[in-house]
CSV table of C-alpha atoms in Angstrom, one decimal:
chain,number,residue,atom,x,y,z
M,1,MET,CA,-16.7,15.8,-1.2
M,2,ARG,CA,-19.5,17.5,-3.2
M,3,LYS,CA,-21.0,15.7,-6.2
M,4,ASN,CA,-19.4,17.9,-8.8
M,5,THR,CA,-16.0,18.0,-7.2
M,6,ARG,CA,-13.2,17.6,-9.7
M,7,ILE,CA,-10.5,15.0,-8.9
M,8,ILE,CA,-7.2,16.4,-10.3
M,9,VAL,CA,-4.6,13.7,-10.5
M,10,ILE,CA,-1.1,14.8,-11.4
M,11,GLY,CA,1.9,12.6,-12.3
M,12,ALA,CA,5.5,13.7,-12.5
M,13,SER,CA,8.9,12.2,-12.4
M,14,THR,CA,12.3,13.7,-13.2
M,15,GLY,CA,12.2,17.5,-12.5
M,16,GLY,CA,8.7,17.0,-11.0
M,17,LEU,CA,9.0,18.8,-7.7
M,18,GLU,CA,10.1,22.0,-9.4
M,19,ALA,CA,7.2,21.7,-11.9
M,20,LEU,CA,4.7,21.0,-9.2
M,21,ARG,CA,5.9,24.1,-7.4
M,22,THR,CA,4.8,26.1,-10.4
M,23,VAL,CA,1.5,24.4,-10.7
M,24,LEU,CA,0.5,24.4,-7.0
M,25,SER,CA,1.6,27.9,-6.2
M,26,GLY,CA,-0.7,29.1,-9.1
M,27,LEU,CA,-3.9,27.8,-7.5
M,28,ASP,CA,-6.4,30.2,-6.1
M,29,ARG,CA,-7.8,29.5,-2.7
M,30,ASP,CA,-11.2,27.7,-2.2
M,31,LEU,CA,-11.3,25.8,-5.5
M,32,ASN,CA,-13.7,22.9,-5.3
M,33,GLY,CA,-11.1,20.3,-6.3
M,34,ILE,CA,-9.1,17.5,-4.8
M,35,PHE,CA,-5.5,17.3,-5.9
M,36,ILE,CA,-3.7,14.0,-5.8
M,37,ILE,CA,-0.1,13.8,-6.8
M,38,CYS,CA,2.1,10.9,-7.8
M,39,GLN,CA,5.7,12.0,-7.9
M,40,HIS,CA,8.3,9.3,-8.6
M,41,ILE,CA,10.7,9.4,-5.7
M,42,GLU,CA,13.3,7.2,-3.9
M,43,ARG,CA,11.4,4.8,-1.6
M,44,SER,CA,13.1,5.7,1.6
M,45,ALA,CA,12.6,9.4,1.1
M,46,ARG,CA,10.9,11.3,3.9
M,47,LEU,CA,9.7,14.6,2.6
M,48,ASN,CA,8.8,17.8,4.3
M,49,TYR,CA,6.1,19.2,1.9
M,50,LYS,CA,5.8,22.5,3.6
M,51,MET,CA,9.5,23.2,3.0
M,52,ILE,CA,9.3,22.0,-0.6
M,53,PHE,CA,6.3,24.1,-1.4
M,54,PRO,CA,6.6,27.2,0.8
M,55,ASP,CA,4.3,29.2,-1.5
M,56,VAL,CA,1.4,26.9,-1.1
M,57,GLN,CA,-0.6,28.3,1.8
M,58,ASP,CA,-4.2,27.9,0.9
M,59,TYR,CA,-4.2,24.1,0.8
M,60,SER,CA,-2.9,21.6,3.3
M,61,LEU,CA,-0.3,19.3,1.9
M,62,THR,CA,-0.6,15.7,3.1
M,63,GLU,CA,1.3,12.4,2.4
M,64,VAL,CA,-1.5,9.8,2.3
M,65,GLU,CA,-2.0,7.2,4.9
M,66,ASP,CA,-3.9,4.1,4.2
M,67,LYS,CA,-7.7,4.5,4.3
M,68,GLN,CA,-7.4,8.3,4.8
M,69,PRO,CA,-10.7,10.0,3.9
M,70,ILE,CA,-10.5,12.1,0.6
M,71,GLU,CA,-11.5,15.8,1.2
M,72,SER,CA,-11.7,18.9,-0.8
M,73,GLY,CA,-9.1,21.6,-0.4
M,74,VAL,CA,-6.3,19.2,0.3
M,75,VAL,CA,-3.3,18.3,-1.9
M,76,TYR,CA,-2.4,14.7,-1.4
M,77,PHE,CA,0.9,13.0,-2.2
M,78,ALA,CA,1.5,9.3,-2.8
M,79,PRO,CA,3.8,8.0,-0.1
M,80,PRO,CA,7.3,7.0,-1.4
M,81,GLY,CA,7.5,3.2,-2.0
M,82,TYR,CA,3.7,2.6,-2.1
M,83,HIS,CA,1.1,2.5,-4.9
M,84,LEU,CA,-1.7,4.9,-4.3
M,85,TYR,CA,-5.4,4.1,-5.2
M,86,VAL,CA,-8.6,6.0,-5.0
M,87,GLU,CA,-11.3,3.7,-3.5
M,88,ARG,CA,-15.0,3.8,-4.1
M,89,LEU,CA,-15.9,4.6,-0.6
M,90,GLY,CA,-14.4,8.0,-0.4
M,91,TYR,CA,-11.0,7.1,0.9
M,92,PHE,CA,-7.5,6.2,-0.3
M,93,GLY,CA,-5.9,2.8,-0.5
M,94,LEU,CA,-2.2,1.8,-0.6
M,95,SER,CA,-0.4,-1.3,-1.7
M,96,LEU,CA,3.0,-2.8,-2.0
M,97,ASP,CA,2.2,-4.7,-5.2
M,98,ALA,CA,5.0,-5.0,-7.7
M,99,PRO,CA,6.3,-1.8,-9.3
M,100,VAL,CA,4.5,-0.8,-12.5
M,101,ASN,CA,6.8,0.8,-15.2
M,102,TRP,CA,9.6,0.2,-12.7
M,103,SER,CA,7.8,2.7,-10.4
M,104,ARG,CA,6.1,2.5,-7.0
M,105,PRO,CA,4.2,4.7,-6.7
M,106,SER,CA,3.0,4.4,-10.3
M,107,ILE,CA,1.1,7.1,-12.1
M,108,ASP,CA,-0.8,4.5,-14.1
M,109,VAL,CA,-2.1,2.9,-10.9
M,110,LEU,CA,-3.3,6.2,-9.5
M,111,PHE,CA,-4.9,7.4,-12.7
M,112,GLU,CA,-6.7,4.2,-13.5
M,113,SER,CA,-8.2,3.8,-10.1
M,114,ALA,CA,-9.3,7.5,-10.1
M,115,ALA,CA,-10.9,7.0,-13.5
M,116,HIS,CA,-12.7,3.8,-12.5
M,117,VAL,CA,-14.2,5.5,-9.5
M,118,HIS,CA,-14.8,9.1,-10.6
M,119,GLY,CA,-15.0,8.8,-14.4
M,120,CYS,CA,-15.8,12.2,-16.0
M,121,GLN,CA,-14.9,14.2,-12.8
M,122,VAL,CA,-11.3,13.3,-13.2
M,123,VAL,CA,-8.7,15.7,-14.7
M,124,GLY,CA,-5.4,13.8,-15.4
M,125,ILE,CA,-2.2,15.8,-15.8
M,126,LEU,CA,1.2,14.5,-16.8
M,127,LEU,CA,4.2,16.7,-16.2
M,128,THR,CA,7.9,16.3,-16.8
M,129,GLY,CA,9.5,12.8,-16.6
M,130,ALA,CA,12.0,10.4,-18.2
M,131,ASN,CA,9.8,7.4,-18.2
M,132,GLY,CA,6.6,6.3,-19.9
M,133,ASP,CA,4.6,5.8,-16.7
M,134,GLY,CA,1.2,7.6,-16.8
M,135,ALA,CA,0.5,7.1,-20.6
M,136,GLN,CA,-1.8,4.1,-19.9
M,137,GLY,CA,-3.4,6.1,-17.1
M,138,ILE,CA,-4.1,9.0,-19.4
M,139,ARG,CA,-5.8,6.6,-21.9
M,140,GLU,CA,-8.0,5.3,-19.1
M,141,VAL,CA,-9.0,8.8,-17.8
M,142,LYS,CA,-9.9,9.8,-21.4
M,143,ARG,CA,-11.8,6.5,-22.0
M,144,LEU,CA,-14.0,7.1,-19.0
M,145,GLY,CA,-14.8,10.7,-19.8
M,146,GLY,CA,-12.3,12.7,-17.9
M,147,ILE,CA,-10.1,15.7,-19.1
M,148,THR,CA,-6.5,15.0,-20.0
M,149,ILE,CA,-3.6,17.4,-20.0
M,150,ALA,CA,0.1,17.0,-20.8
M,151,GLN,CA,2.8,19.5,-20.1
M,152,ASN,CA,4.2,20.8,-23.4
M,153,PRO,CA,7.3,18.6,-23.8
M,154,GLU,CA,9.3,21.7,-25.0
M,155,SER,CA,8.8,23.2,-21.5
M,156,ALA,CA,9.6,20.0,-19.6
M,157,VAL,CA,12.9,19.2,-17.9
M,158,ALA,CA,12.5,15.6,-19.2
M,159,ASP,CA,10.1,15.2,-22.2
M,160,ILE,CA,9.6,11.5,-22.4
M,161,MET,CA,6.6,11.3,-20.1
M,162,PRO,CA,4.5,14.0,-21.7
M,163,ARG,CA,5.5,12.8,-25.2
M,164,ARG,CA,4.4,9.2,-24.5
M,165,ALA,CA,1.1,10.6,-23.2
M,166,ILE,CA,0.6,12.8,-26.3
M,167,GLU,CA,1.4,9.8,-28.5
M,168,THR,CA,-1.6,7.9,-27.1
M,169,GLY,CA,-3.8,10.4,-28.9
M,170,CYS,CA,-5.8,10.7,-25.7
M,171,VAL,CA,-4.5,14.1,-24.5
M,172,ASP,CA,-7.0,17.0,-24.7
M,173,HIS,CA,-4.8,19.9,-23.9
M,174,VAL,CA,-1.0,20.3,-24.3
M,175,LEU,CA,-0.1,23.3,-22.1
M,176,ASP,CA,3.1,25.1,-21.1
M,177,LEU,CA,3.9,24.6,-17.5
M,178,LYS,CA,2.9,28.1,-16.6
M,179,GLU,CA,-0.5,27.7,-18.3
M,180,ILE,CA,-1.6,24.7,-16.2
M,181,ALA,CA,-2.6,26.4,-13.0
M,182,PRO,CA,-4.6,29.1,-14.8
M,183,PHE,CA,-6.4,26.4,-16.8
M,184,LEU,CA,-7.4,24.6,-13.7
M,185,VAL,CA,-8.5,27.8,-12.0
M,186,ARG,CA,-10.8,28.6,-15.0
M,187,LEU,CA,-12.1,25.1,-15.2
M,188,LEU,CA,-13.0,24.9,-11.5
M,189,ARG,CA,-14.4,28.4,-11.3
M,190,LYS,CA,-16.6,27.5,-14.3
M,191,ASP,CA,-17.9,24.4,-12.6
M,192,HIS,CA,-18.7,26.5,-9.7
M,193,SER,CA,-20.7,29.1,-11.6
M,194,SER,CA,-22.6,26.5,-13.7
M,195,HIS,CA,-23.4,24.5,-10.6
M,196,LYS,CA,-24.8,27.7,-9.0
M,197,GLY,CA,-26.7,28.4,-12.2
M,198,ALA,CA,-28.3,25.0,-11.9
M,199,LEU,CA,-29.6,25.7,-8.5
H,1,MET,CA,-18.9,8.5,-8.0
H,2,THR,CA,-19.8,6.7,-11.3
H,3,PRO,CA,-22.4,3.9,-11.2
H,4,LEU,CA,-21.2,0.2,-11.3
H,5,VAL,CA,-20.5,-1.1,-14.8
H,6,PRO,CA,-20.7,-4.8,-15.8
H,7,ASP,CA,-17.0,-5.3,-15.0
H,8,ASP,CA,-17.6,-4.1,-11.5
H,9,ILE,CA,-20.6,-6.4,-11.0
H,10,GLU,CA,-18.7,-9.4,-12.4
H,11,PHE,CA,-15.8,-8.6,-10.1
H,12,GLU,CA,-18.2,-8.7,-7.0
H,13,LEU,CA,-19.7,-12.0,-8.2
H,14,LEU,CA,-16.2,-13.5,-8.6
H,15,LEU,CA,-15.4,-12.6,-5.0
H,16,GLU,CA,-18.7,-14.1,-3.9
H,17,ALA,CA,-17.8,-17.3,-5.8
H,18,ILE,CA,-14.4,-17.6,-4.2
H,19,TRP,CA,-16.0,-17.2,-0.8
H,20,GLN,CA,-18.7,-19.8,-1.4
H,21,LYS,CA,-16.6,-22.4,-3.1
H,22,HIS,CA,-13.3,-22.0,-1.3
H,23,GLY,CA,-14.0,-20.2,1.9
H,24,TYR,CA,-11.6,-17.4,1.3
H,25,ASP,CA,-13.3,-14.1,1.9
H,26,PHE,CA,-11.9,-11.4,-0.3
H,27,ARG,CA,-15.2,-9.5,-0.3
H,28,GLN,CA,-13.8,-7.3,2.4
H,29,TYR,CA,-10.5,-6.5,0.7
H,30,ALA,CA,-9.6,-3.1,-0.7
H,31,ARG,CA,-11.1,-3.2,-4.1
H,32,SER,CA,-8.8,-1.1,-6.3
H,33,SER,CA,-5.6,-3.0,-5.5
H,34,LEU,CA,-7.3,-6.4,-5.5
H,35,ARG,CA,-8.9,-5.7,-8.8
H,36,ARG,CA,-5.6,-4.7,-10.4
H,37,ARG,CA,-4.0,-8.0,-9.3
H,38,MET,CA,-7.0,-9.9,-10.7
H,39,GLU,CA,-6.8,-8.1,-14.0
H,40,ALA,CA,-3.1,-9.2,-14.3
H,41,PHE,CA,-4.5,-12.6,-13.7
H,42,LEU,CA,-6.9,-12.4,-16.6
H,43,GLN,CA,-4.1,-11.5,-18.9
H,44,LYS,CA,-1.8,-14.2,-17.7
H,45,TYR,CA,-4.4,-16.9,-18.3
H,46,ASN,CA,-5.8,-15.2,-21.3
H,47,LEU,CA,-9.3,-14.9,-19.9
H,48,ALA,CA,-11.7,-12.5,-21.4
H,49,SER,CA,-13.5,-11.3,-18.3
H,50,PHE,CA,-14.0,-11.8,-14.5
H,51,SER,CA,-16.9,-14.2,-15.4
H,52,HIS,CA,-14.5,-16.4,-17.3
H,53,LEU,CA,-12.2,-16.4,-14.3
H,54,GLN,CA,-15.1,-17.2,-12.1
H,55,TYR,CA,-16.0,-20.2,-14.2
H,56,ARG,CA,-12.5,-21.5,-14.0
H,57,ILE,CA,-12.3,-21.0,-10.2
H,58,LEU,CA,-15.6,-22.9,-9.7
H,59,ARG,CA,-14.9,-25.8,-12.1
H,60,ASP,CA,-11.2,-26.4,-12.2
H,61,PRO,CA,-10.4,-28.1,-8.9
H,62,SER,CA,-6.6,-27.3,-8.7
H,63,PHE,CA,-6.8,-23.8,-10.2
H,64,PHE,CA,-7.7,-21.8,-7.1
H,65,GLY,CA,-5.0,-23.4,-5.0
H,66,ARG,CA,-2.4,-22.4,-7.5
H,67,SER,CA,-3.9,-18.9,-7.9
H,68,LEU,CA,-4.2,-18.0,-4.2
H,69,ASP,CA,-0.5,-17.3,-4.2
H,70,GLU,CA,-0.9,-14.6,-6.8
H,71,ILE,CA,-4.1,-13.0,-5.4
H,72,THR,CA,-2.5,-12.4,-2.1
H,73,VAL,CA,0.6,-10.2,-1.9
H,74,ARG,CA,3.9,-11.6,-0.8
H,75,THR,CA,6.1,-8.5,-0.6
H,76,THR,CA,8.3,-8.6,2.5
H,77,GLU,CA,11.8,-7.6,3.3
H,78,MET,CA,14.3,-7.8,6.1
H,79,PHE,CA,14.4,-4.7,8.3
H,80,ARG,CA,12.0,-2.8,6.1
H,81,ASP,CA,11.7,0.8,7.5
H,82,SER,CA,14.8,1.1,9.6
H,83,PHE,CA,13.1,3.6,11.9
H,84,PHE,CA,10.6,1.0,12.9
H,85,PHE,CA,13.2,-1.5,13.9
H,86,THR,CA,15.2,1.2,15.7
H,87,ALA,CA,12.1,2.0,17.8
H,88,LEU,CA,11.4,-1.7,18.4
H,89,ARG,CA,15.0,-2.2,19.5
H,90,ASN,CA,15.3,0.9,21.7
H,91,GLU,CA,11.9,1.6,23.0
H,92,VAL,CA,9.8,-1.6,23.1
H,93,LEU,CA,12.3,-4.4,23.8
H,94,PRO,CA,13.5,-2.7,27.0
H,95,ILE,CA,10.0,-2.9,28.4
H,96,LEU,CA,9.5,-6.5,27.3
H,97,GLN,CA,12.8,-7.3,29.1
H,98,THR,CA,10.7,-7.3,32.3
H,99,TYR,CA,8.6,-10.3,31.2
H,100,PRO,CA,9.7,-13.9,32.1
H,101,ALA,CA,8.2,-15.3,28.9
H,102,LEU,CA,7.2,-13.7,25.7
H,103,ASN,CA,4.6,-14.6,23.1
H,104,ILE,CA,4.9,-12.7,19.8
H,105,TRP,CA,2.4,-13.0,17.0
H,106,HIS,CA,3.5,-12.0,13.6
H,107,ALA,CA,0.4,-11.8,11.4
H,108,GLY,CA,0.7,-11.9,7.7
H,109,CYS,CA,4.3,-13.1,7.7
H,110,SER,CA,4.6,-14.0,4.0
H,111,THR,CA,8.0,-15.5,3.2
H,112,GLY,CA,9.3,-14.7,6.7
H,113,GLU,CA,12.0,-12.0,6.2
H,114,GLU,CA,10.4,-9.7,8.8
H,115,VAL,CA,9.8,-12.6,11.3
H,116,TYR,CA,13.5,-13.4,11.2
H,117,SER,CA,14.4,-9.7,11.5
H,118,VAL,CA,12.5,-9.6,14.7
H,119,ALA,CA,14.1,-12.9,15.8
H,120,ILE,CA,17.5,-11.3,15.3
H,121,LEU,CA,16.6,-8.3,17.4
H,122,LEU,CA,15.4,-10.5,20.2
H,123,MET,CA,18.6,-12.5,20.0
H,124,GLU,CA,20.7,-9.4,20.2
H,125,ALA,CA,18.6,-8.1,23.2
H,126,GLY,CA,19.1,-11.4,25.0
H,127,LEU,CA,15.3,-12.1,24.8
H,128,TYR,CA,15.0,-14.8,22.2
H,129,GLU,CA,15.5,-17.8,24.6
H,130,ARG,CA,12.3,-16.9,26.4
H,131,SER,CA,10.4,-16.0,23.3
H,132,THR,CA,8.0,-17.9,21.0
H,133,ILE,CA,7.1,-16.2,17.7
H,134,TYR,CA,3.8,-17.4,16.2
H,135,ALA,CA,4.1,-16.5,12.5
H,136,THR,CA,0.9,-16.8,10.5
H,137,ASP,CA,-0.3,-16.2,7.0
H,138,ILE,CA,-3.4,-16.9,4.9
H,139,ASN,CA,-1.3,-18.6,2.2
H,140,PRO,CA,0.3,-22.0,2.9
H,141,VAL,CA,2.7,-21.7,0.0
H,142,VAL,CA,4.5,-18.8,1.5
H,143,LEU,CA,4.6,-20.4,4.9
H,144,GLU,CA,6.6,-23.3,3.4
H,145,ALA,CA,9.1,-20.8,2.0
H,146,ALA,CA,9.2,-19.0,5.3
H,147,GLN,CA,10.0,-22.2,7.2
H,148,GLU,CA,12.9,-22.9,4.9
H,149,GLY,CA,14.6,-19.5,5.7
H,150,ARG,CA,16.5,-19.6,2.4
H,151,TYR,CA,17.0,-16.5,0.4
H,152,PRO,CA,18.8,-15.6,-2.8
H,153,VAL,CA,22.4,-14.5,-2.1
H,154,ALA,CA,21.7,-11.5,-4.4
H,155,LYS,CA,19.5,-10.1,-1.6
H,156,ILE,CA,22.1,-10.3,1.1
H,157,LYS,CA,23.7,-7.0,0.3
H,158,GLU,CA,20.5,-5.0,0.8
H,159,MET,CA,19.6,-7.1,3.9
H,160,THR,CA,22.9,-6.3,5.4
H,161,LYS,CA,22.5,-2.6,4.7
H,162,ALA,CA,19.0,-2.6,6.2
H,163,TYR,CA,20.2,-4.4,9.3
H,164,GLN,CA,22.9,-1.8,9.8
H,165,GLN,CA,20.6,1.1,9.2
H,166,SER,CA,18.2,-0.2,11.8
H,167,GLY,CA,21.0,-0.1,14.4
H,168,GLY,CA,22.5,-3.6,14.1
H,169,VAL,CA,26.2,-3.6,14.9
H,170,LEU,CA,27.3,-7.2,14.6
H,171,PRO,CA,28.5,-8.7,11.3
H,172,PHE,CA,25.3,-9.7,9.5
H,173,SER,CA,27.2,-12.8,8.2
H,174,ASN,CA,26.8,-14.2,11.7
H,175,TYR,CA,23.2,-15.1,10.8
H,176,TYR,CA,23.5,-17.1,7.6
H,177,THR,CA,25.7,-19.5,5.6
H,178,CYS,CA,26.0,-19.4,1.9
H,179,LYS,CA,25.9,-22.3,-0.4
H,180,ASP,CA,25.9,-21.7,-4.2
H,181,ASP,CA,23.6,-18.8,-4.7
H,182,VAL,CA,21.4,-19.4,-1.6
H,183,ALA,CA,21.9,-17.9,1.8
H,184,LYS,CA,20.5,-20.1,4.5
H,185,LEU,CA,19.6,-18.6,7.9
H,186,ASN,CA,21.2,-20.3,10.8
H,187,PRO,CA,19.0,-22.8,12.7
H,188,GLU,CA,19.1,-20.9,16.0
H,189,ILE,CA,17.3,-18.0,14.4
H,190,LYS,CA,14.5,-20.3,13.4
H,191,LYS,CA,14.2,-22.5,16.5
H,192,ASN,CA,11.6,-20.5,18.4
H,193,VAL,CA,9.4,-19.7,15.4
H,194,VAL,CA,6.1,-21.6,14.9
H,195,PHE,CA,4.5,-21.2,11.5
H,196,SER,CA,0.8,-21.8,10.9
H,197,THR,CA,-2.0,-20.7,8.6
H,198,HIS,CA,-4.4,-18.1,10.0
H,199,ASN,CA,-6.9,-15.9,8.2
H,200,LEU,CA,-7.5,-12.5,9.7
H,201,ALA,CA,-10.8,-12.2,7.9
H,202,THR,CA,-12.4,-15.4,9.3
H,203,ASP,CA,-10.3,-17.0,12.1
H,204,GLU,CA,-10.3,-16.1,15.8
H,205,SER,CA,-7.7,-15.1,18.4
H,206,PHE,CA,-5.5,-18.0,19.5
H,207,ILE,CA,-3.0,-16.4,21.7
H,208,ASP,CA,-2.2,-14.1,24.6
H,209,ALA,CA,0.8,-12.1,23.3
H,210,GLN,CA,2.9,-9.2,24.5
H,211,LEU,CA,3.7,-8.1,21.0
H,212,VAL,CA,1.7,-8.3,17.8
H,213,ILE,CA,3.3,-7.3,14.5
H,214,CYS,CA,1.2,-6.9,11.4
H,215,ARG,CA,2.8,-4.6,9.0
H,216,ASN,CA,1.6,-3.8,5.5
H,217,VAL,CA,-1.2,-6.4,5.7
H,218,LEU,CA,-4.1,-4.2,6.6
H,219,ILE,CA,-3.5,-2.0,3.5
H,220,TYR,CA,-5.1,-4.9,1.5
H,221,PHE,CA,-8.3,-4.8,3.6
H,222,ASP,CA,-11.3,-2.5,3.5
H,223,ARG,CA,-12.1,-0.5,6.6
H,224,ASN,CA,-14.5,-3.0,8.0
H,225,LEU,CA,-12.1,-5.8,7.8
H,226,GLN,CA,-9.3,-3.6,9.2
H,227,ASP,CA,-11.5,-3.0,12.1
H,228,ARG,CA,-12.1,-6.7,12.6
H,229,ALA,CA,-8.4,-7.5,12.3
H,230,VAL,CA,-7.3,-4.7,14.7
H,231,ALA,CA,-9.9,-5.7,17.2
H,232,LEU,CA,-8.8,-9.4,16.9
H,233,MET,CA,-5.2,-8.5,17.4
H,234,THR,CA,-6.0,-6.2,20.3
H,235,ARG,CA,-7.9,-9.0,22.0
H,236,SER,CA,-4.8,-11.2,21.5
H,237,LEU,CA,-2.7,-8.7,23.4
H,238,SER,CA,-2.0,-9.1,27.1
H,239,HIS,CA,-2.4,-6.0,29.3
H,240,ARG,CA,-0.3,-3.1,28.0
H,241,GLY,CA,0.9,-5.2,25.1
H,242,PHE,CA,2.2,-3.7,21.9
H,243,LEU,CA,0.7,-3.6,18.4
H,244,CYS,CA,2.9,-2.7,15.4
H,245,LEU,CA,1.4,-1.6,12.1
H,246,GLY,CA,3.0,-0.6,8.8
H,247,SER,CA,4.4,2.9,8.6
H,248,LYS,CA,1.7,4.1,6.3
H,249,GLU,CA,-1.1,2.3,8.1
H,250,SER,CA,-3.0,3.9,10.9
H,251,ALA,CA,-5.5,2.9,13.6
H,252,SER,CA,-6.8,6.4,13.7
H,253,PHE,CA,-9.4,5.9,11.0
H,254,LEU,CA,-10.8,2.8,12.8
H,255,LYS,CA,-13.3,2.2,15.6
H,256,ALA,CA,-10.9,-0.3,17.1
H,257,LYS,CA,-8.6,2.6,18.1
H,258,VAL,CA,-10.5,3.1,21.4
H,259,ASN,CA,-8.6,0.3,23.0
H,260,LEU,CA,-5.2,1.5,21.8
H,261,GLU,CA,-2.9,4.4,22.5
H,262,VAL,CA,-0.1,5.7,20.3
H,263,PHE,CA,3.3,4.6,21.7
H,264,ALA,CA,5.7,5.6,18.8
H,265,LYS,CA,4.0,7.8,16.3
H,266,ASP,CA,6.1,7.5,13.1
H,267,ALA,CA,7.0,3.8,13.7
H,268,LYS,CA,3.2,3.1,14.1
H,269,ILE,CA,3.6,1.3,17.4
H,270,TYR,CA,0.4,1.2,19.5
H,271,ARG,CA,-0.1,0.0,23.1
H,272,LYS,CA,-3.2,-1.7,24.5
H,273,LEU,CA,-5.0,0.5,27.0
């Protein structure tokens, strides 16, 4: 992981897999970013990510195992039934601690740990969902200098999750679903050129 | 990575204080999840910072004993991950059939649900009479509960379902009796289980076992401590013994993997080389 690598954490619940398909398939190849996704899902679910996201070919799709190293160019998914954490030492952690907001994995848990470890490198994105998980996480990402995005509730299958996030007053950008990937591409490309400029 | 802020430093000092005062070493636990639990703790006891918690832990004699139970995690279930129990039943137990006596170490057993799940599998495979299960945990409070083998009746429905999904074909009601709202496991399930405290961070190997089960315990450890624990458990295995980890845990990121081979990939069952 390079020093200026952005850590993009994405939370989604009801309608999330469909929304994620739109976001992930819009990513250019070779972006200097790490994508970490917390999708609420039934705990015994066993997912085939390649089949769910057939259009995503430039990034490998991985369900996280405990202590797995965090690497650029990979899209990571929280395993069903476990909380997912970003640890300081460049790897992931998991836990079976009690559900947070009736959810495990919980978006708050992922976002807070990413913000604690990576501060202003974090981009927190909340998509569609019928539950308030993630709002506290957005607050923490913002407090520690990261960028926060909520899907425009009007474009969401379930609008509670993005609305709760926007209500915190900590969301920087409210974007239609289709605008999210282009926004990320611009942001990561800009990082890249300003980083080169610095050299 | 961002630099350490005062909260981070106070947290590290708190772990040092617990170690020096009480001999429990959480310094090698995975930080993010441990910290979240400790933060819940600050709220519960209305403490302003980790330094305040540290003061309490150093000065209030009974406080730590009561709090250990909340710092460690007690999540456990009967037959969690049916595919693991199916693999244990169909692939491992037939091999263990060939041994005249079996030692099994269940490390991090919490309130015992998984220990008794394994005991039930052994009974159904006709192996329980020659087996001893050594069930250990860091936390003496959960061991007392485990020894009781009493669970809320409300849990029976999901236990029964999990038992059936894992390949169990007998009526699950064979294994417990209900009184009021408590389901008590039958004494024959408990008779070959020995409970004891054991700390994977500081204690040594005490057994020569054919099967070691340690599921969803390592996730709470950092990589160094995972390495210590897996090496310790591997040392505790007899030749070609089996090690079972949680389904999202992996030996593949550890140095200790050199003494193990993968036996059942998804079920995370390893075998000593």
